[in-house]
Every structure is written in C-alpha cells, then in structure tokens.
Coordinates of C-alpha atoms in Angstrom, one line a residue:
M139 CA -89.0 220.7 278.3
R140 CA -91.1 217.5 278.5
F141 CA -93.0 218.4 275.3
G142 CA -96.3 217.0 276.8
L143 CA -94.9 213.5 277.6
P144 CA -96.6 211.4 280.3
P145 CA -95.3 211.8 283.8
E146 CA -94.1 208.2 283.9
L147 CA -91.8 208.9 281.0
D148 CA -88.4 210.4 281.6
V149 CA -87.2 213.4 279.6
V150 CA -84.3 212.7 277.4
E151 CA -81.6 215.0 278.7
D152 CA -78.9 214.0 276.4
A153 CA -80.7 214.0 273.1
P154 CA -78.2 214.7 270.2
A155 CA -78.3 218.3 269.0
I156 CA -79.5 219.1 265.5
T157 CA -76.6 220.9 263.9
M158 CA -77.7 223.8 261.6
S159 CA -74.4 224.0 259.9
R160 CA -74.3 223.8 256.2
Y161 CA -71.6 221.2 256.6
D162 CA -73.7 218.7 258.7
P163 CA -73.4 215.4 256.8
L164 CA -76.6 213.7 258.3
S165 CA -79.9 213.8 256.5
V166 CA -83.2 214.6 258.2
A167 CA -84.1 210.9 258.1
E168 CA -80.9 209.8 259.7
K169 CA -81.3 212.4 262.4
F170 CA -84.9 211.1 263.1
D171 CA -83.8 207.5 263.3
R172 CA -81.1 208.4 265.8
L173 CA -83.6 210.3 267.9
S174 CA -86.2 207.5 267.9
T175 CA -83.6 204.8 268.8
H176 CA -82.3 206.9 271.6
W177 CA -85.8 207.5 273.0
I178 CA -86.8 203.8 272.8
D179 CA -83.5 202.7 274.5
S180 CA -84.5 205.0 277.4
F181 CA -87.0 202.4 278.5
E182 CA -85.8 199.8 281.0
T183 CA -85.9 196.8 278.7
S184 CA -82.3 196.0 278.4
N185 CA -81.8 193.8 275.4
D186 CA -85.4 192.6 275.1
D187 CA -87.2 192.6 271.8
F188 CA -89.0 196.0 271.3
S189 CA -92.1 194.2 270.0
T190 CA -92.3 192.1 273.1
V191 CA -92.1 195.0 275.4
V192 CA -94.8 196.8 273.4
S193 CA -97.1 193.7 273.5
Q194 CA -96.7 193.3 277.2
K195 CA -97.5 196.9 277.8
M196 CA -100.5 196.8 275.5
S197 CA -101.8 193.6 277.2
S198 CA -102.0 195.4 280.4
P199 CA -105.2 197.2 281.2
L200 CA -103.5 200.5 281.5
S201 CA -101.3 200.0 278.6
T202 CA -103.6 201.2 275.7
P203 CA -104.2 204.8 276.9
S204 CA -100.7 205.2 278.0
Y205 CA -99.3 204.0 274.7
S206 CA -101.6 206.3 272.8
S207 CA -100.5 209.2 274.9
S208 CA -96.9 208.4 274.5
R209 CA -97.3 208.0 270.8
E210 CA -99.0 211.4 270.6
A211 CA -96.3 212.9 272.7
V212 CA -93.7 211.4 270.4
K213 CA -95.5 212.8 267.4
Q214 CA -95.7 216.2 269.0
A215 CA -92.0 216.1 269.9
I216 CA -91.2 215.0 266.4
D217 CA -93.4 217.8 264.9
A218 CA -91.7 220.3 267.3
L219 CA -88.3 219.1 266.3
T220 CA -89.3 219.1 262.7
G221 CA -90.6 222.7 263.0
Q222 CA -87.3 223.7 264.8
F223 CA -85.3 222.0 262.1
E224 CA -87.3 223.6 259.3
A225 CA -87.0 227.0 261.0
G226 CA -83.3 226.4 261.4
L227 CA -83.1 225.2 257.8
R228 CA -84.9 228.3 256.6
I229 CA -82.5 230.5 258.6
Q230 CA -79.6 228.5 257.2
Q231 CA -81.1 228.9 253.7
Q232 CA -81.5 232.6 254.3
Q233 CA -77.9 232.8 255.5
V234 CA -76.7 230.9 252.5
Q235 CA -78.9 233.0 250.2
Y236 CA -77.5 236.1 251.9
L237 CA -73.9 234.9 251.4
I238 CA -74.8 234.0 247.8
D239 CA -76.3 237.5 247.3
Q240 CA -73.3 239.1 249.0
E241 CA -71.0 237.1 246.8
R242 CA -73.0 238.1 243.7
K243 CA -73.0 241.8 244.7
H244 CA -69.3 241.6 245.4
K245 CA -68.7 240.0 242.0
E246 CA -71.0 242.6 240.3
E247 CA -69.2 245.4 242.1
E248 CA -65.9 244.0 241.2
A249 CA -67.1 243.6 237.6
R250 CA -68.3 247.2 237.6
R251 CA -65.0 248.4 239.1
R252 CA -63.0 246.5 236.5
A253 CA -65.3 247.8 233.8
A254 CA -64.9 251.3 235.1
E255 CA -61.1 250.9 235.4
Q256 CA -60.9 249.5 231.9
K257 CA -63.1 252.3 230.6
K258 CA -60.9 254.8 232.4
Q259 CA -57.8 253.3 230.9
E260 CA -59.3 253.2 227.5
E261 CA -60.3 256.9 227.8
E262 CA -56.9 257.8 229.1
E263 CA -55.3 255.9 226.2
K264 CA -57.7 257.6 223.8
R265 CA -56.8 261.0 225.3
R266 CA -53.1 260.2 225.1
K267 CA -53.4 259.2 221.5
E268 CA -55.5 262.3 220.7
E269 CA -52.9 264.5 222.5
L270 CA -50.1 262.9 220.6
Q271 CA -52.1 263.4 217.4
R272 CA -52.8 267.0 218.3
L273 CA -49.2 267.7 219.1
E274 CA -48.1 266.1 215.8
Q275 CA -50.6 268.1 213.9
E276 CA -49.4 271.3 215.6
K277 CA -45.9 270.4 214.8
Q278 CA -46.7 269.8 211.2
R279 CA -48.6 273.1 211.1
A280 CA -45.7 274.9 212.7
L281 CA -43.3 273.4 210.2
E282 CA -45.6 274.4 207.4
V283 CA -45.9 278.0 208.7
E284 CA -42.1 278.1 209.1
R285 CA -41.6 276.8 205.6
K286 CA -44.1 279.4 204.2
K287 CA -42.5 282.1 206.3
K288 CA -39.0 281.3 205.0
E289 CA -40.4 281.2 201.4
E290 CA -42.1 284.6 201.9
E291 CA -39.0 286.0 203.5
K292 CA -36.9 284.7 200.6
L293 CA -39.3 286.3 198.1
R294 CA -39.4 289.5 200.1
L295 CA -35.6 289.7 200.3
E296 CA -35.4 289.0 196.6
E297 CA -38.0 291.7 195.9
E298 CA -36.2 294.2 198.2
A299 CA -32.9 293.4 196.5
K300 CA -34.6 294.0 193.2
K301 CA -36.1 297.3 194.4
Q302 CA -32.8 298.3 195.9
R303 CA -31.0 297.7 192.6
I304 CA -33.6 299.8 190.8
I305 CA -33.2 302.6 193.3
E306 CA -29.4 302.5 193.2
E307 CA -29.4 302.5 189.5
E308 CA -31.8 305.5 189.5
K309 CA -29.7 307.3 192.1
K310 CA -26.6 306.7 190.0
R311 CA -28.4 308.2 187.0
Q312 CA -29.7 311.1 189.0
D313 CA -26.3 311.8 190.6
A314 CA -24.6 311.3 187.3
R315 CA -26.6 314.3 186.0
L316 CA -25.2 316.3 188.9
G317 CA -21.7 315.0 188.3
K318 CA -21.6 313.1 191.6
G319 CA -21.4 309.5 192.7
V320 CA -23.9 307.6 194.9
Y321 CA -22.1 308.9 197.9
N322 CA -18.8 310.5 197.0
S323 CA -17.6 312.0 200.2
S324 CA -14.7 313.7 198.4
A325 CA -17.1 315.3 195.9
I326 CA -19.4 316.4 198.7
A327 CA -16.5 317.8 200.7
D328 CA -15.4 319.7 197.6
E329 CA -18.8 321.2 197.1
Y330 CA -19.0 322.3 200.8
T331 CA -15.5 323.8 200.5
W332 CA -16.4 325.6 197.4
Q333 CA -19.4 327.2 199.2
M334 CA -17.3 328.2 202.1
Q335 CA -14.8 329.8 199.7
T336 CA -17.7 331.7 198.2
I337 CA -18.5 333.1 201.7
A338 CA -14.9 334.1 202.2
K339 CA -14.9 335.7 198.7
I340 CA -18.1 337.7 199.6
K341 CA -16.4 338.9 202.7
S342 CA -13.1 339.9 201.0
T343 CA -14.5 341.3 197.8
I344 CA -17.8 342.9 198.9
V345 CA -18.3 343.3 202.7
E346 CA -14.9 344.7 203.6
P347 CA -14.5 347.0 200.6
L348 CA -17.9 348.6 201.1
G349 CA -17.2 349.1 204.8
K350 CA -14.2 351.1 203.8
D351 CA -16.2 353.5 201.6
A352 CA -18.1 355.6 204.1
N353 CA -20.4 357.4 201.5
L354 CA -21.3 354.1 199.7
K355 CA -21.8 352.4 203.0
K356 CA -24.2 355.1 204.2
A357 CA -26.2 355.1 201.0
T358 CA -26.3 351.3 201.0
S359 CA -27.3 351.1 204.6
A360 CA -30.3 353.4 203.9
L361 CA -31.5 350.8 201.3
K362 CA -30.9 348.1 203.8
R363 CA -33.2 349.8 206.3
K364 CA -36.0 349.9 203.7
I365 CA -35.7 346.1 203.0
N366 CA -35.2 344.9 206.6
P367 CA -38.8 345.2 207.8
K368 CA -40.3 343.7 204.7
L369 CA -39.2 340.1 205.6
G370 CA -40.8 340.4 209.0
Q371 CA -44.1 341.4 207.3
L372 CA -44.4 338.4 205.1
S373 CA -47.8 336.6 205.5
N374 CA -49.6 333.6 204.2
S375 CA -51.3 335.7 201.5
R376 CA -49.8 335.3 198.0
S377 CA -51.0 338.8 197.0
H378 CA -49.5 340.4 200.1
V379 CA -46.1 338.6 199.5
S380 CA -46.1 339.7 195.9
K381 CA -46.7 343.3 197.0
L382 CA -43.9 343.3 199.6
T383 CA -41.5 341.5 197.2
A384 CA -42.1 344.1 194.5
E385 CA -41.1 346.8 196.9
V386 CA -37.9 344.9 197.8
I387 CA -37.2 344.5 194.1
N388 CA -37.5 348.2 193.5
T389 CA -35.0 348.7 196.4
I390 CA -32.6 346.3 194.8
Q391 CA -32.9 348.2 191.6
E392 CA -31.9 351.4 193.5
S393 CA -28.8 349.6 194.7
R394 CA -27.7 348.9 191.2
S395 CA -27.7 352.7 190.6
L396 CA -25.1 352.9 193.3
G397 CA -22.8 350.4 191.6
E398 CA -22.1 346.7 191.5
L399 CA -20.5 346.7 195.0
S400 CA -23.7 348.1 196.6
Y401 CA -25.9 345.8 194.5
H402 CA -24.0 342.7 195.6
W403 CA -23.9 343.8 199.2
I404 CA -27.7 344.1 199.2
L405 CA -28.1 340.7 197.6
N406 CA -25.8 339.2 200.3
F407 CA -27.8 341.0 203.0
I408 CA -31.1 339.7 201.7
A409 CA -29.6 336.1 201.6
K410 CA -28.5 336.4 205.2
A411 CA -31.9 337.8 206.2
V412 CA -33.7 334.9 204.5
V413 CA -31.6 332.3 206.4
D414 CA -32.0 334.2 209.7
Q415 CA -35.8 334.3 209.1
A416 CA -35.7 330.5 208.6
E417 CA -33.9 330.0 211.9
T418 CA -36.3 332.1 213.9
E419 CA -39.8 331.9 212.2
V420 CA -39.8 328.5 210.4
T421 CA -38.5 326.7 213.5
V422 CA -41.6 327.7 215.3
K423 CA -44.1 327.4 212.4
Q424 CA -43.3 325.4 209.3
T425 CA -46.0 327.1 207.2
A426 CA -43.8 330.2 207.4
A427 CA -41.5 328.6 205.0
L428 CA -44.0 329.0 202.1
P429 CA -44.2 332.8 202.1
L430 CA -40.4 333.0 202.5
A431 CA -39.9 330.5 199.6
M432 CA -42.3 332.6 197.4
F433 CA -40.3 335.7 198.2
V434 CA -37.0 334.0 197.2
Q435 CA -38.7 332.7 194.0
L436 CA -39.7 336.2 192.9
I437 CA -36.2 337.6 193.7
L438 CA -34.5 334.8 191.8
E439 CA -36.7 335.4 188.7
R440 CA -35.5 339.1 188.6
F441 CA -32.0 338.7 189.9
P442 CA -30.3 335.3 189.0
D443 CA -27.1 336.5 190.7
F444 CA -29.0 336.1 194.0
E445 CA -28.6 332.2 193.7
E446 CA -24.9 332.3 194.5
F447 CA -25.2 334.4 197.6
L448 CA -28.3 332.5 199.0
M449 CA -26.9 329.0 198.4
A450 CA -23.6 329.9 200.1
R451 CA -25.5 331.2 203.1
F452 CA -27.7 328.1 203.3
V453 CA -24.8 325.8 203.2
K454 CA -22.8 327.7 205.8
K455 CA -25.6 327.5 208.3
C456 CA -26.9 324.0 207.2
P457 CA -24.2 321.8 205.5
F458 CA -26.7 318.9 205.3
I459 CA -28.3 320.7 202.3
V460 CA -25.4 319.4 200.1
G461 CA -25.1 316.2 202.1
Y462 CA -22.1 317.2 204.0
T463 CA -21.5 315.7 207.4
S464 CA -18.6 316.1 209.8
K465 CA -17.9 314.6 213.2
V466 CA -18.8 317.0 216.0
D467 CA -16.5 315.7 218.7
T468 CA -14.1 318.6 218.1
E469 CA -14.6 322.4 218.1
E470 CA -13.7 322.7 214.5
G471 CA -16.2 319.9 213.6
R472 CA -19.0 321.7 215.3
K473 CA -18.1 325.0 213.6
R474 CA -18.3 323.3 210.2
M475 CA -21.7 321.8 211.0
G476 CA -23.1 325.2 211.9
W477 CA -23.2 324.9 215.7
R478 CA -23.6 328.2 217.6
R479 CA -21.6 329.1 220.6
S480 CA -22.6 331.7 223.3
E481 CA -20.5 332.8 226.3
G482 CA -18.1 329.9 225.8
K483 CA -20.9 327.2 225.7
W484 CA -22.3 325.4 222.7
E485 CA -26.0 325.6 222.1
D486 CA -28.3 322.8 223.3
E487 CA -28.5 319.8 220.9
S488 CA -32.3 320.0 220.6
K489 CA -32.0 323.7 219.8
Y490 CA -29.4 323.0 217.1
D491 CA -31.6 320.3 215.6
E492 CA -34.7 322.6 215.4
R493 CA -32.7 325.5 214.0
I494 CA -30.9 323.5 211.3
A495 CA -34.2 321.7 210.3
G496 CA -35.9 325.1 209.9
I497 CA -33.2 326.3 207.5
C498 CA -33.5 323.0 205.5
T499 CA -37.2 323.5 205.4
V500 CA -37.0 326.8 203.6
W501 CA -34.4 325.5 201.1
A502 CA -36.6 322.5 200.3
A503 CA -39.7 324.7 199.9
I504 CA -37.8 326.9 197.4
S505 CA -36.5 323.8 195.5
A506 CA -40.0 322.4 195.3
I507 CA -41.3 325.4 193.3
P508 CA -41.4 324.3 189.7
S509 CA -40.9 327.8 188.3
V510 CA -37.5 328.2 190.0
K511 CA -34.9 327.6 187.3
C512 CA -31.5 327.4 188.9
S513 CA -29.2 324.5 189.8
S514 CA -29.0 325.2 193.5
F515 CA -32.8 325.0 194.0
S516 CA -34.3 322.3 191.9
S517 CA -36.0 318.9 191.9
Q518 CA -32.6 317.4 191.1
R519 CA -31.2 318.9 194.2
L520 CA -34.1 317.5 196.2
W521 CA -33.1 314.0 194.9
Q522 CA -29.4 314.6 195.6
F523 CA -30.2 315.8 199.2
L524 CA -32.3 312.7 200.1
S525 CA -30.0 310.2 198.4
R526 CA -26.9 311.7 200.1
M527 CA -28.5 311.7 203.5
A528 CA -29.7 308.1 203.2
N529 CA -26.2 307.0 202.1
C530 CA -24.4 308.9 204.9
P531 CA -22.2 306.6 206.9
K532 CA -24.1 305.3 209.9
D533 CA -21.4 306.3 212.4
L534 CA -21.9 310.0 211.4
L535 CA -25.7 310.0 211.6
T536 CA -27.3 312.2 214.3
N537 CA -30.8 313.2 215.2
A538 CA -30.2 316.4 213.1
H539 CA -30.0 314.3 209.9
F540 CA -33.5 312.9 210.5
A541 CA -34.9 316.3 211.6
C542 CA -33.8 317.8 208.3
V543 CA -35.2 315.0 206.2
A544 CA -38.5 315.0 208.2
N545 CA -39.0 318.7 207.5
W546 CA -37.8 318.2 203.9
W547 CA -40.5 315.5 203.6
E548 CA -43.3 317.7 204.8
V549 CA -42.7 320.6 202.4
S550 CA -41.3 319.0 199.3
A551 CA -42.1 315.2 199.2
N552 CA -45.3 315.8 197.3
A553 CA -43.5 317.9 194.6
F554 CA -40.6 315.4 194.6
S555 CA -43.0 312.5 194.0
S556 CA -44.8 314.4 191.2
V557 CA -41.6 314.8 189.3
Y558 CA -39.9 311.4 189.7
K559 CA -43.1 309.3 190.1
D560 CA -42.3 305.6 191.1
Q561 CA -38.6 306.2 191.5
A562 CA -39.2 308.9 193.9
N563 CA -41.7 306.8 195.9
K564 CA -39.0 304.0 196.1
L565 CA -36.5 306.4 197.5
L566 CA -39.1 307.9 199.9
K567 CA -39.9 304.4 201.2
L568 CA -36.3 303.6 201.6
A569 CA -35.7 306.7 203.7
A570 CA -38.8 306.2 205.9
T571 CA -38.3 302.5 206.5
D572 CA -34.8 301.0 206.0
W573 CA -33.0 304.2 206.8
T574 CA -34.9 304.9 210.1
E575 CA -34.6 301.2 211.0
S576 CA -30.9 301.3 210.7
V577 CA -30.6 303.6 213.7
A578 CA -33.4 302.0 215.8
D579 CA -31.0 301.3 218.5
K580 CA -30.1 305.0 218.9
R581 CA -33.7 306.0 219.4
F582 CA -33.5 309.3 217.6
P583 CA -36.8 311.3 218.1
S584 CA -36.7 312.7 214.6
A585 CA -36.1 309.3 213.1
A586 CA -39.3 308.1 214.8
R587 CA -41.1 311.2 213.4
L588 CA -39.9 310.4 209.9
R589 CA -41.0 306.8 210.3
I590 CA -44.5 308.0 211.3
L591 CA -44.6 310.3 208.2
G592 CA -43.6 307.3 206.0
D593 CA -46.2 305.0 207.6
E594 CA -49.0 307.6 207.1
W595 CA -48.0 308.0 203.5
L596 CA -47.8 304.2 202.9
E597 CA -51.3 303.8 204.5
T598 CA -53.1 306.8 202.9
G599 CA -51.0 307.6 199.8
K600 CA -51.1 311.3 200.7
L601 CA -48.1 313.6 200.9
N602 CA -49.8 316.9 201.5
Y603 CA -48.8 318.1 204.9
I604 CA -48.7 321.9 204.7
K605 CA -51.7 324.0 203.7
P606 CA -51.0 326.0 200.6
M607 CA -50.9 329.8 200.8
D608 CA -54.0 331.8 200.5
Y609 CA -54.6 334.1 197.5

C-alpha cells in the first residue's frame, strides 16, 4: 500500500517488520526512529545534509505543497503503523493475559487437586485410625465378654458341683434308708434275683399244686371268672372303681373259704391281671393308670399279702422298677429285661419300649398314692427308682430307660416333689437336664420327651400332667 503518499514518492518495499513477539527488545520509539531514517534515506540525496535538501525543496515553487502532502502522508503512515502496533500490542497483551489466566487456572486447579488429594489422604488416615480404634474396642469387648463368660462358667460349675454334692448326699441318705448304695449293681441284682425267686416259688408252691387238685382248681376257676371282667370295666370314676373293687374284694374273701392255696392263687391271678392291663390299656392311654392304681390301693388296704405277688409280677415284666439293667445283646439278656418273643422273633423295640413304660406308669401311680403303706409302693421307692435310673452306667442306657422315667414323671413327679421338696426338685432337674444330655449323641426319642417335660416344669413350675379321676 502507498498509505496516501504523493505519486512522486516511492513506496518503501523493504520497511522493517514490527515484531509482535513479547520478546522484541526494541521500544516503540526505537522502531519509529528506524522507520523514519529508512524513509528519508529513500530520497536520492546521497550523503547530503537533510536540512539542505529540505531547504532546496522548500525554495522551489512546488516545494511547499508537496512537502505538506508528504508530511501529512508520513503522519498518516505513522498513525496507521501506530494503530497496527497498538492493535498488535493489544492482541499480544490479550495473549499474555490469556496465558497468565491459563497459568493461574492451572495453578488453582493444581492447588484444588492437591487440596482434594490431601483431604482424601487425611480422611483415609482418619478412617484407618477409626477402624483400628474400632477393632481395638471390639477386641477389648470380646476379651471382656470372654472373661465374664469364664467367670460365669466357673461360678456355674462351682454351683453345679455344690448342687451335685447336695443331691448325692441326699441320695445316699435316701438309699441308706433302703439299705442300698448310690448305685450298687450287686444289691440291685440281688433284689432282682429275689423277685425272680418269688415268681419261681409262686409257681412251685401255688400254681402247680392247685393245678393238681381238680376240685379246688374248678372252684377257684369259678372265682377267677367272676373277677376277670371287673378289671376291664374300670373307669375314670372313683365311685365306680370303688364299687367294682368291693365286688372283687368279696370274691377274694370267698377264696379264703376254700383255703390258703386258693386264696394265694387268686391274689397271684389278680397281680398278673393288673400287669397285663398296664401293658394293654395304659400303653394306649396313660390316664388309665389312675383307676388301676386306685383298684390296687383298695386291694392292698384289705389284703397286705397282695404286695408280694404284685411286686414280683411288676419286676418280672419291668425290671427297671428296681433299677435293674442287663445287656440285651444275648437271648438270655433280653429274657431278663422282659422282652417278648413270638414265632421265633423278638418284638419290635418301639413296641417293647411302650409296653415296659406302661407297666412302669401303673407302678409309679400306685407308689404316688399317700395312703398306700407298703415298702414296694412308696415315695421312698419313687426316689430309689429315679436315682438308680439316673446312675445307670451309660453304656447300658437305652431308649426304654427314658421312656419309663418320662411316664414315671407324668404320673408321680408331682407327688414326689410334694414329699421331698427341694431335694426332689434337684433330682428332677438332674434327670431332665444332665441325664438326658449325657445321651444326646444317641438321639433317644424318649430322652428328648423327658427333656421337654423338664423344660416345661422349669419354665412353669407345674408338674400336673394327668387329670385326676372324677368322683
């Protein structure tokens, strides 16, 4: 561009460029001086003095207007260059300011990032310390709980040991009154043997001799037929049982008129009938034990001799009553423990358990009646039974043991507790908890049932399980 210069003036083609770099070392004044000097040197004046040249031009007639125009053109060029420079400077300042702003933003972002990172580290460190503190607190709490648990366990064991000593001492006192030890297997075996000898004696001195006397047998059999239906007619009514028992008592009296052999035979027959009734009726319905027990009570009150026959029959069918236990891995062992055999096969174990438990139920119901005054059926016998069962060697225990004790519990535990109070309750608790727990690995169904009975008693304090007879 000529920037409005006069035609006679040449355009400067190689004017120095104005550098917009922030690193240009020349000032605005220096750049202007260079530009002016370069423009003036473009005139064809060689080394002449600039003032001379100007004077000559101004002295010429055409010099004044031309000079003014050139001066104006130079001014315009300078203004244009100044404007370009200022524009470039502004752009450069904007660029610089942009870089400064970018640098500031970068530093601010970096500061925020570092602050966030530091905050994150501080929070993680705080959480780590809190977690360590929590774990330490939990550890201390666990140690404290374990310490208290050990102390409580120690106190419990000491208390249990104390209770056990009390129970054992009481059992010793109770068994001493019966002339037995805590668990004297020899004495128990002797008692069982004595009862079996009684059975043999009954057979040899009563059953067989009467069978040889046809007339006496006929007369006695007639009395038997009068008694036999009465036991099947027993009901839950006390008045009805009293009436039936009175009729049986009259029949027993008639047997006496026939002689001692007939009398004893009738007593033995009634004893067998009572046990048979226990096997069939009580196994199905435990409440049937109460009328049968009342029947026996009334017979015993009138005929004390009946005790020997009845106890022998009970022990023959259910040796557990005297605490006797034998291994049943042999045929002889099963016979001793009252197992039945039919067509060469032993009865099912569950059937045996139910039958034996039914017999034990009737014996316990008789022994729980306070008015019965005989050694074979008494509260002392109830204590002896439970203590001997609970002290039976573990390797001899079967489900039948617990079935007998569970039935014993339901019909006589209340009377037992009423007689022996706290000592009875200790023995009951021992049987329901420690004894059942000792065979937990064997999973005996009747042991679980006994445990449930014990838990209900410990929770409610009630031992009444069977409804009393009606009047």
